Coordinates of C-alpha atoms in Angstrom, one line a residue:
M1 CA -113.9 3.0 -16.0
A2 CA -110.5 2.9 -14.4
E3 CA -111.7 4.8 -10.9
E4 CA -114.6 2.2 -10.4
A5 CA -112.1 -0.7 -10.9
I6 CA -110.0 0.7 -8.1
S7 CA -110.5 -0.4 -4.3
R8 CA -110.8 2.6 -2.9
G9 CA -110.4 2.8 1.0
T10 CA -108.1 -0.4 1.1
L11 CA -104.9 1.6 2.1
R12 CA -106.5 2.7 5.2
A13 CA -108.1 -0.9 5.9
I14 CA -104.3 -2.3 5.5
Y15 CA -103.4 -0.8 8.5
T16 CA -106.5 -0.5 10.6
T17 CA -107.7 -3.6 10.1
G18 CA -105.2 -5.8 9.1
P19 CA -103.9 -6.9 5.7
E20 CA -105.8 -10.3 5.8
S21 CA -109.1 -8.3 5.2
V22 CA -107.6 -6.8 1.7
Q23 CA -107.8 -9.5 -1.0
N24 CA -105.6 -8.6 -4.1
P25 CA -106.2 -4.5 -3.8
I26 CA -106.2 -2.5 -6.9
L27 CA -104.5 0.6 -6.9
Q28 CA -102.8 3.4 -9.3
C29 CA -99.1 4.0 -9.4
V30 CA -98.7 7.5 -9.4
Q31 CA -94.9 7.8 -9.0
I32 CA -91.8 5.9 -9.9
K33 CA -88.4 6.4 -8.7
A34 CA -85.2 4.8 -9.0
M35 CA -83.0 4.8 -5.7
E36 CA -79.5 3.9 -5.2
S37 CA -78.4 0.7 -3.9
K38 CA -74.7 -0.2 -2.4
G39 CA -75.2 -3.8 -3.6
G40 CA -75.7 -2.4 -7.4
E41 CA -79.2 -4.1 -7.6
D42 CA -81.8 -1.8 -9.2
R43 CA -84.1 -0.7 -6.7
F44 CA -87.5 1.2 -7.3
R45 CA -90.0 3.0 -5.0
I46 CA -93.4 3.8 -6.0
V47 CA -96.3 5.8 -4.8
L48 CA -99.8 3.8 -4.8
S49 CA -103.2 5.5 -4.6
D50 CA -106.5 4.2 -4.1
V51 CA -108.0 7.5 -4.6
D52 CA -109.2 8.7 -1.2
H53 CA -105.0 8.3 0.0
F54 CA -101.6 7.2 -1.4
I55 CA -98.8 5.5 0.2
Q56 CA -95.3 5.3 -0.3
S57 CA -94.4 1.7 -1.3
M58 CA -90.9 -0.1 -2.3
L59 CA -91.1 -2.4 -5.1
A60 CA -89.2 -5.8 -4.5
H61 CA -86.5 -6.8 -7.0
Q62 CA -88.1 -9.5 -9.0
S63 CA -90.7 -7.0 -10.0
N64 CA -87.8 -4.6 -11.9
H65 CA -88.7 -6.1 -15.1
L66 CA -91.8 -4.4 -14.9
I67 CA -90.5 -1.0 -15.0
K68 CA -87.4 -1.7 -17.2
N69 CA -89.8 -3.3 -20.0
G70 CA -91.9 -0.5 -19.9
T71 CA -95.0 -2.5 -18.3
L72 CA -95.1 -0.7 -15.0
K73 CA -95.9 3.2 -15.8
R74 CA -96.8 6.4 -13.9
G75 CA -100.2 6.2 -14.0
S76 CA -100.7 2.4 -14.6
I77 CA -103.3 1.0 -12.9
V78 CA -102.3 -2.6 -11.0
R79 CA -103.1 -5.4 -8.9
L80 CA -101.3 -6.4 -5.8
K81 CA -100.8 -10.1 -5.4
Q82 CA -98.1 -10.0 -2.5
F83 CA -97.5 -7.2 0.0
H84 CA -96.3 -6.3 3.5
P85 CA -97.1 -3.2 5.4
Q86 CA -94.7 -1.8 7.4
D87 CA -93.9 1.1 10.2
I88 CA -90.4 2.1 9.9
K89 CA -89.5 5.3 12.3
N90 CA -93.1 5.7 12.6
R91 CA -93.7 5.9 8.5
K92 CA -95.8 3.5 6.9
I93 CA -94.3 1.9 4.2
L94 CA -95.6 -1.1 1.7
V95 CA -93.2 -3.5 0.7
V96 CA -94.7 -4.9 -2.7
L97 CA -93.4 -8.5 -3.5
A98 CA -95.5 -9.2 -6.6
L99 CA -98.2 -7.4 -8.8
D100 CA -99.9 -7.3 -12.0
V101 CA -100.2 -4.4 -14.4
L102 CA -103.6 -4.1 -15.7
T103 CA -102.6 -3.1 -19.4
D104 CA -106.0 -2.5 -20.4
Y105 CA -106.6 0.7 -18.6
G106 CA -103.3 2.2 -20.2
E107 CA -101.6 5.1 -19.1
L108 CA -103.9 7.5 -17.0
D109 CA -103.5 10.7 -15.6
K110 CA -103.9 10.6 -11.4
I111 CA -107.1 9.7 -10.4
G112 CA -109.1 11.7 -7.7
Q113 CA -106.9 14.0 -5.2
P114 CA -105.4 11.4 -2.4
I115 CA -104.1 12.6 0.5
G116 CA -101.1 10.9 2.4
L117 CA -102.2 7.9 4.4
E118 CA -100.7 9.1 7.9
T119 CA -102.3 12.1 7.9
S120 CA -105.5 10.1 8.2
I121 CA -104.4 7.7 10.9
K122 CA -103.7 9.4 14.3
P123 CA -104.6 7.2 17.3
E124 CA -104.2 8.0 20.5
A125 CA -102.5 5.5 23.1
G126 CA -105.2 2.5 23.5
Q127 CA -107.6 3.9 21.2
T128 CA -108.7 2.7 17.9
P129 CA -108.8 5.0 14.5
Q130 CA -112.1 6.2 13.5
P131 CA -113.0 6.1 9.9
E132 CA -112.8 9.6 8.5
A133 CA -114.9 11.7 6.2
Q134 CA -114.7 12.1 2.6
P135 CA -111.4 13.6 2.1
Q136 CA -111.7 17.1 0.2
A137 CA -109.1 18.4 -2.3
Q138 CA -106.0 19.4 -0.1
P139 CA -103.3 21.8 -0.7
Q140 CA -100.4 20.7 -3.0
A141 CA -98.1 20.0 0.0
Q142 CA -100.1 17.3 0.4
Q143 CA -99.7 15.6 -2.8
P144 CA -97.5 12.9 -3.3
A145 CA -93.9 14.5 -3.4
D146 CA -90.7 13.2 -4.9
I147 CA -89.6 10.0 -3.7
G148 CA -85.7 10.9 -3.8
G149 CA -83.7 12.0 -0.5
N150 CA -85.7 13.7 2.2
N151 CA -89.2 14.0 0.4
F152 CA -89.5 10.1 0.5
Y153 CA -92.2 9.9 3.0
G154 CA -93.7 13.5 1.6
T155 CA -93.8 16.8 3.0
N156 CA -95.9 16.6 5.7
K157 CA -94.5 16.0 9.2
P158 CA -94.8 12.5 10.9
I159 CA -97.2 11.8 13.3
K160 CA -96.6 10.2 16.5
Q161 CA -98.2 6.5 16.4
Q162 CA -98.2 3.5 18.5
Q163 CA -95.1 1.3 18.9
S164 CA -97.0 -1.4 16.3
S165 CA -99.2 -0.1 13.6
L166 CA -100.5 -3.6 13.4
P167 CA -102.0 -4.5 16.9
S168 CA -103.6 -7.4 15.2
R169 CA -100.5 -9.0 13.7
N170 CA -98.6 -9.6 16.6
A171 CA -98.4 -13.2 15.6
P172 CA -98.6 -13.9 11.6
T173 CA -100.5 -16.7 10.4
G174 CA -98.8 -19.6 10.7
A175 CA -95.9 -18.4 12.9
P176 CA -95.3 -19.7 16.6
P177 CA -97.2 -17.5 19.3
G178 CA -95.1 -14.3 20.4
L179 CA -92.9 -13.4 17.7
A180 CA -93.5 -10.1 16.0
T181 CA -94.7 -8.9 12.5
L182 CA -93.8 -11.3 9.6
Y183 CA -91.3 -9.5 7.3
P184 CA -89.9 -10.1 4.0
I185 CA -86.0 -10.2 3.9
E186 CA -85.9 -7.2 1.7
A187 CA -87.3 -4.9 3.9
L188 CA -84.7 -5.6 6.7
S189 CA -82.5 -2.7 7.8
P190 CA -81.2 -1.5 11.0
Y191 CA -84.2 0.9 11.5
T192 CA -86.8 -2.3 11.2
H193 CA -87.8 -3.5 14.6
K194 CA -89.6 -6.1 16.0
W195 CA -89.8 -8.2 12.9
T196 CA -89.7 -12.0 12.0
I197 CA -88.4 -13.7 9.0
K198 CA -89.5 -17.0 7.6
A199 CA -86.5 -18.4 5.4
R200 CA -84.6 -21.0 4.0
C201 CA -81.5 -22.2 5.3
T202 CA -79.7 -22.4 1.8
N203 CA -76.0 -22.8 3.0
K204 CA -74.3 -23.3 6.5
S205 CA -70.4 -22.9 6.8
G206 CA -68.2 -24.7 8.9
I207 CA -67.1 -23.7 12.6
K208 CA -64.3 -20.9 12.2
E209 CA -61.9 -20.5 15.0
W210 CA -59.7 -17.4 15.7
H211 CA -56.8 -16.4 18.1
N212 CA -55.5 -13.1 18.7
K213 CA -53.9 -10.7 21.2
N214 CA -58.0 -10.1 22.3
G215 CA -58.4 -13.4 22.9
S216 CA -59.8 -16.4 21.0
G217 CA -63.3 -17.3 19.4
K218 CA -65.5 -19.2 17.1
L219 CA -68.1 -18.2 14.4
F220 CA -70.2 -19.7 11.8
S221 CA -72.9 -18.1 9.3
V222 CA -75.6 -19.2 7.5
N223 CA -77.4 -18.1 4.0
L224 CA -81.2 -17.3 4.7
L225 CA -83.4 -16.9 1.8
D226 CA -87.4 -16.1 1.2
E227 CA -89.4 -15.0 -2.0
S228 CA -87.9 -11.1 -1.5
G229 CA -84.3 -11.9 -1.3
E230 CA -81.4 -13.5 0.7
I231 CA -79.2 -12.2 3.5
R232 CA -76.4 -13.7 5.6
A233 CA -76.6 -14.2 9.4
T234 CA -73.6 -14.9 12.0
G235 CA -73.3 -16.4 15.0
F236 CA -70.3 -15.8 17.2
K237 CA -69.2 -17.8 20.4
D238 CA -71.9 -19.0 22.7
H239 CA -74.5 -18.6 19.8
C240 CA -72.3 -20.4 17.8
D241 CA -72.7 -23.3 20.3
Q242 CA -76.3 -22.9 20.8
L243 CA -77.3 -22.5 17.0
Y244 CA -74.8 -24.2 14.8
D245 CA -76.8 -27.7 15.3
V246 CA -80.1 -26.0 15.1
F247 CA -79.6 -24.9 11.5
Q248 CA -79.7 -27.6 8.7
E249 CA -79.1 -26.7 5.0
G250 CA -82.5 -26.7 3.2
D251 CA -84.9 -26.6 6.4
V252 CA -87.3 -23.4 7.0
Y253 CA -87.0 -21.7 10.1
Y254 CA -88.9 -18.3 12.1
I255 CA -86.1 -15.9 13.0
S256 CA -86.1 -12.9 15.0
N257 CA -84.4 -10.4 17.2
C258 CA -81.4 -10.4 15.3
Q259 CA -79.3 -7.1 14.9
V260 CA -79.4 -5.7 11.5
K261 CA -75.9 -4.2 10.2
L262 CA -74.4 -3.2 7.0
A263 CA -72.8 -6.2 5.7
K264 CA -69.0 -7.1 4.8
K265 CA -69.2 -7.8 1.5
Q266 CA -65.5 -9.1 1.7
F267 CA -66.6 -12.4 3.9
S268 CA -70.0 -12.9 1.7
N269 CA -71.3 -13.6 -2.0
V270 CA -74.6 -12.7 -0.8
N271 CA -76.5 -9.7 -2.6
N272 CA -77.6 -7.7 0.3
D273 CA -76.5 -4.4 1.7
Y274 CA -77.2 -5.9 5.2
E275 CA -76.4 -9.1 7.4
L276 CA -77.8 -10.1 10.6
T277 CA -75.9 -11.1 13.8
F278 CA -77.5 -13.8 16.4
Q279 CA -77.8 -11.9 20.1
N280 CA -78.5 -13.5 23.6
D281 CA -82.3 -12.9 22.8
S282 CA -82.4 -14.0 19.2
I283 CA -85.2 -16.5 18.5
V284 CA -84.9 -19.4 16.0
E285 CA -87.6 -22.0 15.3
K286 CA -88.4 -24.4 12.7
A287 CA -91.1 -24.1 10.4
E288 CA -93.7 -26.6 9.8
D289 CA -94.5 -25.9 6.2
P290 CA -91.4 -25.3 4.3
D291 CA -92.8 -25.5 0.9
S292 CA -94.0 -21.9 1.4
V293 CA -90.6 -20.8 0.8
P294 CA -88.5 -20.9 -2.3
Q295 CA -85.3 -22.8 -3.1
V296 CA -82.1 -21.8 -3.6
R297 CA -82.2 -18.9 -6.0
Y298 CA -79.3 -18.9 -9.1
N299 CA -77.9 -16.7 -11.4
F300 CA -76.5 -19.2 -13.8
T301 CA -73.3 -18.5 -15.9
S302 CA -72.7 -20.8 -18.8
I303 CA -69.8 -22.7 -18.9
G304 CA -69.3 -21.3 -22.4
D305 CA -69.1 -17.7 -21.4
L306 CA -66.4 -18.0 -18.5
Q307 CA -64.0 -16.5 -20.8
S308 CA -65.9 -13.2 -20.3
V309 CA -65.6 -13.4 -16.8
E310 CA -63.0 -11.6 -14.9
P311 CA -60.6 -13.9 -13.0
N312 CA -61.5 -13.6 -9.2
N313 CA -65.1 -12.9 -9.6
T314 CA -67.6 -15.4 -7.9
I315 CA -70.4 -16.8 -10.1
D316 CA -73.3 -19.5 -10.0
T317 CA -72.9 -22.3 -12.7
I318 CA -74.6 -25.7 -13.7
G319 CA -73.6 -28.6 -15.4
I320 CA -73.2 -32.4 -16.4
L321 CA -70.9 -34.3 -14.1
K322 CA -68.4 -35.7 -17.0
D323 CA -65.8 -37.2 -14.4
A324 CA -64.9 -36.8 -11.0
G325 CA -61.3 -37.2 -10.0
E326 CA -59.8 -39.0 -7.0
A327 CA -59.4 -37.0 -3.5
G328 CA -56.1 -35.9 -3.1
E329 CA -53.9 -33.4 -0.8
I330 CA -52.0 -30.5 -1.4
I331 CA -49.7 -28.7 1.1
S332 CA -49.6 -25.2 1.2
K333 CA -46.0 -23.8 0.3
S334 CA -46.6 -20.8 2.8
T335 CA -48.4 -22.4 6.1
G336 CA -47.5 -26.0 5.1
K337 CA -50.9 -27.2 6.4
P338 CA -52.5 -29.8 4.1
Y339 CA -55.9 -29.2 2.0
R340 CA -58.1 -31.7 0.3
K341 CA -59.1 -31.3 -2.9
R342 CA -60.9 -32.9 -5.7
E343 CA -61.4 -32.1 -9.6
L344 CA -64.6 -32.3 -11.1
T345 CA -65.1 -32.1 -15.0
L346 CA -68.3 -30.4 -16.1
V347 CA -70.0 -30.0 -19.4
D348 CA -73.3 -28.1 -20.8
D349 CA -75.2 -27.4 -23.8
T350 CA -72.5 -24.7 -24.9
M351 CA -70.3 -27.5 -26.0
H352 CA -67.7 -26.7 -23.6
S353 CA -66.0 -28.1 -20.6
V354 CA -64.4 -26.9 -16.8
R355 CA -62.3 -27.8 -14.3
L356 CA -64.1 -27.0 -10.8
T357 CA -62.2 -28.1 -7.7
I358 CA -64.0 -28.8 -4.5
W359 CA -61.9 -28.7 -1.2
G360 CA -62.3 -30.1 2.4
D361 CA -64.9 -32.3 3.8
S362 CA -67.1 -31.9 0.8
A363 CA -64.1 -33.5 -1.7
M364 CA -63.5 -36.5 0.6
N365 CA -67.1 -37.1 1.0
F366 CA -68.2 -36.8 -2.5
E367 CA -70.0 -39.7 -3.9
V368 CA -72.0 -38.3 -6.8
P369 CA -72.5 -40.7 -9.7
V370 CA -71.0 -39.4 -13.0
E371 CA -73.8 -37.7 -15.3
S372 CA -75.7 -36.2 -12.5
V373 CA -76.5 -32.4 -13.0
L374 CA -74.6 -30.5 -10.5
A375 CA -75.8 -26.9 -9.5
F376 CA -73.2 -24.6 -7.9
K377 CA -73.4 -21.2 -5.9
G378 CA -70.5 -19.2 -5.2
V379 CA -67.5 -20.5 -7.1
K380 CA -64.5 -18.5 -8.0
V381 CA -63.4 -18.2 -11.4
S382 CA -59.7 -18.8 -12.0
D383 CA -57.3 -17.9 -14.9
F384 CA -54.5 -20.2 -14.3
G385 CA -54.0 -22.5 -17.5
G386 CA -57.2 -21.4 -18.8
R387 CA -60.5 -20.7 -17.3
S388 CA -61.1 -23.1 -14.2
L389 CA -63.1 -22.6 -11.0
S390 CA -63.0 -23.5 -7.3
L391 CA -66.0 -23.8 -4.8
L392 CA -66.0 -21.6 -2.1
S393 CA -66.3 -22.2 1.8
A394 CA -69.4 -19.8 1.5
G395 CA -70.5 -21.7 -1.8
S396 CA -72.8 -24.8 -2.2
M397 CA -73.2 -27.6 -4.1
N398 CA -76.7 -29.2 -5.1
V399 CA -77.0 -32.5 -6.9
D400 CA -79.9 -32.7 -9.5
P401 CA -81.9 -29.7 -8.3
D402 CA -85.7 -29.6 -9.3
I403 CA -85.4 -26.7 -11.4
D404 CA -86.0 -25.6 -15.1
E405 CA -82.3 -25.6 -15.9
A406 CA -81.2 -28.8 -14.6
H407 CA -84.3 -30.6 -16.3
K408 CA -83.5 -29.1 -19.5
L409 CA -79.4 -29.8 -19.3
K410 CA -80.4 -33.4 -18.7
G411 CA -82.8 -33.6 -21.1
W412 CA -79.9 -32.2 -23.9
Y413 CA -77.2 -34.5 -22.7
D414 CA -79.4 -37.7 -22.7
A415 CA -80.4 -37.0 -26.2
Q416 CA -77.1 -35.9 -27.7
G417 CA -74.5 -34.9 -25.2
R418 CA -73.4 -37.7 -24.3
N419 CA -71.7 -38.5 -27.2
D420 CA -70.6 -35.0 -28.2
E421 CA -67.0 -33.5 -27.9
F422 CA -66.6 -30.6 -25.7
T423 CA -64.1 -27.9 -25.9
T424 CA -62.0 -27.1 -22.9
H425 CA -61.1 -23.5 -21.7
Q426 CA -57.6 -24.8 -21.7
Q427 CA -57.8 -25.7 -25.6
A428 CA -59.6 -22.4 -26.0
V429 CA -56.6 -20.3 -25.0
G430 CA -54.6 -22.2 -27.3
T431 CA -57.1 -21.7 -30.4
T432 CA -57.3 -17.7 -29.5
S433 CA -53.6 -17.6 -29.3
N434 CA -53.1 -15.9 -32.9
K435 CA -55.7 -13.3 -31.9
R436 CA -54.0 -12.4 -28.6
Q437 CA -50.6 -12.1 -30.5
E438 CA -51.8 -8.7 -31.7
Y439 CA -48.9 -6.5 -30.6
K440 CA -48.7 -2.6 -30.0
T441 CA -46.0 -0.3 -29.9
I442 CA -46.1 2.1 -27.1
A443 CA -46.5 5.2 -29.3
Q444 CA -49.8 3.2 -30.4
V445 CA -51.0 2.6 -27.2
H446 CA -50.8 6.1 -26.8
E447 CA -52.2 7.2 -30.3
E448 CA -55.0 4.9 -30.2
Q449 CA -55.6 6.1 -26.6
I450 CA -56.0 2.7 -25.4
G451 CA -57.5 2.3 -22.2
M452 CA -59.5 5.6 -22.3
S453 CA -62.8 3.8 -22.9
D454 CA -65.3 2.6 -20.1
E455 CA -64.3 -1.1 -20.7
A456 CA -60.8 -2.6 -19.9
Q457 CA -58.7 -3.3 -23.2
F458 CA -55.8 -5.6 -23.9
F459 CA -52.7 -5.5 -25.7
N460 CA -49.5 -7.4 -26.1
L461 CA -46.2 -5.4 -25.6
K462 CA -42.8 -6.4 -26.7
A463 CA -40.3 -4.2 -24.4
T464 CA -37.4 -3.7 -22.1
I465 CA -37.0 -2.7 -18.7
I466 CA -35.2 0.2 -17.9
Y467 CA -35.8 0.8 -14.3
V468 CA -37.9 -1.0 -11.5
K469 CA -39.1 1.0 -8.3
H470 CA -37.0 0.1 -5.1
E471 CA -39.9 1.3 -3.0
N472 CA -42.8 -0.4 -1.7
F473 CA -42.6 -2.9 -4.0
A474 CA -44.0 -5.9 -2.2
Y475 CA -46.4 -6.1 0.5
P476 CA -47.4 -8.6 3.8
A477 CA -50.1 -10.9 2.3
C478 CA -52.0 -13.8 4.5
A479 CA -50.3 -17.1 4.3
S480 CA -53.5 -18.8 4.0
E481 CA -54.4 -20.8 0.8
G482 CA -55.8 -18.8 -2.0
C483 CA -56.0 -15.4 0.3
N484 CA -53.5 -12.7 -0.9
K485 CA -55.1 -9.8 1.4
K486 CA -52.9 -7.8 3.3
V487 CA -52.1 -8.6 6.8
V488 CA -51.0 -6.4 9.9
E489 CA -48.5 -7.0 12.8
V490 CA -50.6 -6.7 16.0
N491 CA -47.7 -7.7 17.8
P492 CA -44.5 -9.2 17.2
G493 CA -44.7 -12.8 15.5
E494 CA -48.7 -12.1 14.9
W495 CA -50.0 -11.1 11.6
R496 CA -53.8 -10.6 11.3
C497 CA -55.7 -11.3 8.4
E498 CA -59.0 -9.5 8.6
K499 CA -60.6 -11.6 5.6
C500 CA -59.5 -15.0 7.1
N501 CA -60.1 -13.8 10.6
T502 CA -56.7 -15.7 11.6
T503 CA -53.2 -14.9 12.5
H504 CA -50.0 -16.3 11.1
P505 CA -46.4 -15.8 12.6
N506 CA -45.4 -14.6 9.5
P507 CA -46.5 -13.3 6.2
Q508 CA -46.1 -14.3 2.9
Y509 CA -44.7 -11.2 0.9
R510 CA -46.3 -10.8 -2.3
Y511 CA -45.0 -8.5 -5.4
I512 CA -47.0 -5.0 -6.1
M513 CA -44.5 -3.0 -7.9
S514 CA -43.9 -0.7 -10.8
C515 CA -41.7 -0.9 -13.5
N516 CA -40.7 1.7 -16.6
V517 CA -40.6 -0.4 -19.9
S518 CA -39.3 1.1 -23.2
D519 CA -39.4 0.2 -27.1
H520 CA -38.1 2.1 -30.1
T521 CA -41.0 4.2 -29.9
G522 CA -41.5 5.5 -26.2
Q523 CA -42.1 4.4 -22.6
L524 CA -44.5 3.4 -20.3
W525 CA -44.8 2.5 -16.7
L526 CA -46.6 -0.8 -15.7
S527 CA -48.0 -2.3 -12.6
C528 CA -46.7 -5.6 -11.8
F529 CA -48.2 -8.5 -9.3
D530 CA -46.7 -11.6 -7.5
E531 CA -46.4 -13.8 -10.6
T532 CA -44.9 -11.0 -12.8
G533 CA -42.7 -10.2 -10.2
R534 CA -41.1 -13.5 -9.4
I535 CA -40.3 -13.8 -13.6
I536 CA -38.7 -10.1 -13.5
M537 CA -36.8 -10.6 -10.2
D538 CA -35.9 -14.0 -10.6
R539 CA -36.7 -14.8 -7.3
S540 CA -39.7 -14.5 -4.9
A541 CA -40.9 -11.3 -2.8
D542 CA -39.8 -13.2 0.7
E543 CA -36.3 -13.4 -0.3
L544 CA -35.8 -9.6 -1.7
V545 CA -37.8 -8.8 1.4
E546 CA -35.3 -10.4 3.7
M547 CA -32.0 -9.2 1.9
K548 CA -33.4 -5.5 2.1
D549 CA -34.2 -6.0 6.2
S550 CA -30.9 -7.4 6.6
E551 CA -27.9 -4.6 7.0
D552 CA -25.0 -6.6 5.6
R553 CA -27.1 -7.7 2.3
T554 CA -28.5 -4.4 1.1
A555 CA -26.0 -4.3 -1.8
E556 CA -27.2 -7.5 -2.9
A557 CA -30.3 -6.5 -2.8
D558 CA -29.7 -3.5 -4.8
S559 CA -28.0 -5.6 -7.4
V560 CA -30.7 -7.6 -7.9
F561 CA -32.7 -4.8 -8.9
V562 CA -30.0 -3.6 -11.1
D563 CA -30.0 -7.0 -12.8
A564 CA -33.9 -6.9 -13.5
T565 CA -32.9 -3.9 -15.7
C566 CA -32.1 -4.2 -19.9
K567 CA -34.2 -7.4 -20.0
S568 CA -36.9 -7.7 -22.7
F569 CA -40.4 -9.2 -22.4
V570 CA -43.6 -9.9 -23.7
F571 CA -45.9 -8.3 -21.7
R572 CA -49.9 -9.1 -21.7
V573 CA -51.2 -5.6 -20.5
K574 CA -54.7 -4.4 -19.5
A575 CA -55.3 -0.7 -19.8
K576 CA -58.2 0.7 -17.7
M577 CA -58.9 4.2 -16.7
D578 CA -58.3 4.7 -12.7
T579 CA -58.7 7.5 -10.3
F580 CA -55.6 8.5 -8.0
Q581 CA -55.8 11.4 -5.8
D582 CA -59.2 12.8 -7.8
Q583 CA -57.7 12.5 -10.8
Q584 CA -58.3 10.3 -13.5
R585 CA -55.6 8.1 -15.5
V586 CA -55.1 4.9 -17.5
R587 CA -53.7 2.3 -15.3
Y588 CA -51.5 -0.3 -17.5
Q589 CA -51.6 -3.8 -15.6
V590 CA -49.1 -6.5 -16.5
S591 CA -51.6 -9.9 -16.7
S592 CA -48.7 -12.0 -17.6
C593 CA -45.5 -12.0 -19.0
R594 CA -42.7 -13.9 -21.0
P595 CA -39.0 -13.9 -22.0
L596 CA -38.3 -13.0 -25.2
D597 CA -37.8 -16.0 -27.3
F598 CA -35.5 -14.9 -30.1
K599 CA -36.1 -18.0 -32.1
S600 CA -39.9 -17.4 -32.2
E601 CA -38.9 -13.4 -33.1
C602 CA -37.0 -14.5 -35.9
T603 CA -39.9 -17.1 -37.1
T604 CA -42.5 -14.1 -37.0
L605 CA -40.0 -11.8 -38.6
T606 CA -39.6 -14.1 -41.6
E607 CA -43.3 -14.3 -42.1
M608 CA -43.6 -10.8 -42.1
I609 CA -40.9 -10.3 -44.7
K610 CA -42.8 -12.9 -46.7
Q611 CA -46.1 -11.2 -46.4
Y612 CA -44.5 -8.0 -47.7
S613 CA -42.5 -10.0 -50.5
L614 CA -45.9 -11.1 -51.8
E615 CA -47.3 -7.8 -51.9
D616 CA -44.4 -6.3 -53.6
N617 CA -41.8 -8.1 -55.3
S618 CA -39.8 -5.0 -56.0
L619 CA -38.7 -5.0 -52.3
F620 CA -36.6 -8.0 -53.2
V621 CA -33.8 -8.2 -56.0
N622 CA -33.3 -11.7 -57.7

């Protein structure tokens, strides 16, 4: 019977004698509830029962598939393989990292009348909890409550407890003496205290310096990984000097006494709602058993699927190094600074190739032999001349990684891929050009409600500009290469970029303008960005802003706007629902445009006339 299989009394034992005393307990899942997550990753809270007691639990994301595919249900009997007990805000929580669902028992009703574990553990200061009598049936208020909102911990009021719920676990097995309880990364939050994580450094950034009106400083960051998840940690100023040489990519460390705060997603590609900041009392010690912590975790996008990825998104990818170009240097037009780069060509078994650019020291010190397997974490997708990739400063590159995807790719290449021919994404753009030439009139855009669906829709539009808004046509952008974020003037001659943590003497203005276009069926407002703005206005945004700001050139600036009208273009437009002032509307954003080629248009019209003539010869008189 299922009740006989359940490990009764184990939940209490975990918190009174320590989790080492309980091996693979068998429990019943009596509730499952989805919870919101800022990072977009699905999270689930479950209630586990050992018949005598129940406890609120958090399921690690690597076990989400058990709920999504219907294996783990309310009433299922489960065997816990890996778990961590916690005491957060005087509440007992069990973080479940791995479990097996004993499907032979099926889906059952709740067994017994378990009570909340916290009601049975009431230690006085300096005393050890005593075993309680066999529990009797309790009032409804003591049954597991809904897990959502304020009822996550049940309806019983919290009990005052000792500072540490695990007095016998002040130093976990294998950890240096004096460290706090070993926690999984996924369990860290601003409300977690006296914790230690054991994690692998998967990436270490370079040291970045900044100078502004408040002074100067420097920082570096590392990405840390354990079996439950990944988190970013940053050290500033003195901590940068103390810890930068301590961290080495690939090594495993015990880390404690860091500040846990909400993550700044614009500076990180790590999927975690929180991040760590090193403090004066932070402890970082190298672990002696690195094999107990997983290597870098990837979420690969194949090279053949890059066309379906929106530009400027960050992905992981893997491929065979088909070619490595020479290291070179480019000079930024905006800042005049040199940037070192090297272009690589990757291929995979989708029979596609892609150009990937690496920068800085990675480009100059690159000595990887051709036909090696390269795995990249944190590369940016670009749409310049077809899909291409660029390795971000926070990304990483791994040569011939010992993972299944790499072995499979190497086996395919050795067996047949070496002699195959590959389609580049530049070629892919050319082969799909006929499909992209599906033109819409403005009337058709409205009638077909293009952009009203959940997904973005694209169409081509031949139209003439009849008006360009003079106000707010450009914004001051960061002058750093590849960064287009808005900057703020903190002092005269000092423009600060929060993303790059740098200041520039001058911004680089970029177009962000609205224009009204018309064809023979109607009018439409389009949003245009810098590349499109340069084509329409026939000059850079910097030049036009300089005209507008100069009292004796305002008339010249106005004439530029006038000259932009009455010009016809072919626009590639992205239509997508947008919310503005609490109202939904369709936003039409120009992704590219080109002047109307009258010779090409005549050819197209001739072909259309020929098609009609084949269908109906009566249209023509011999």
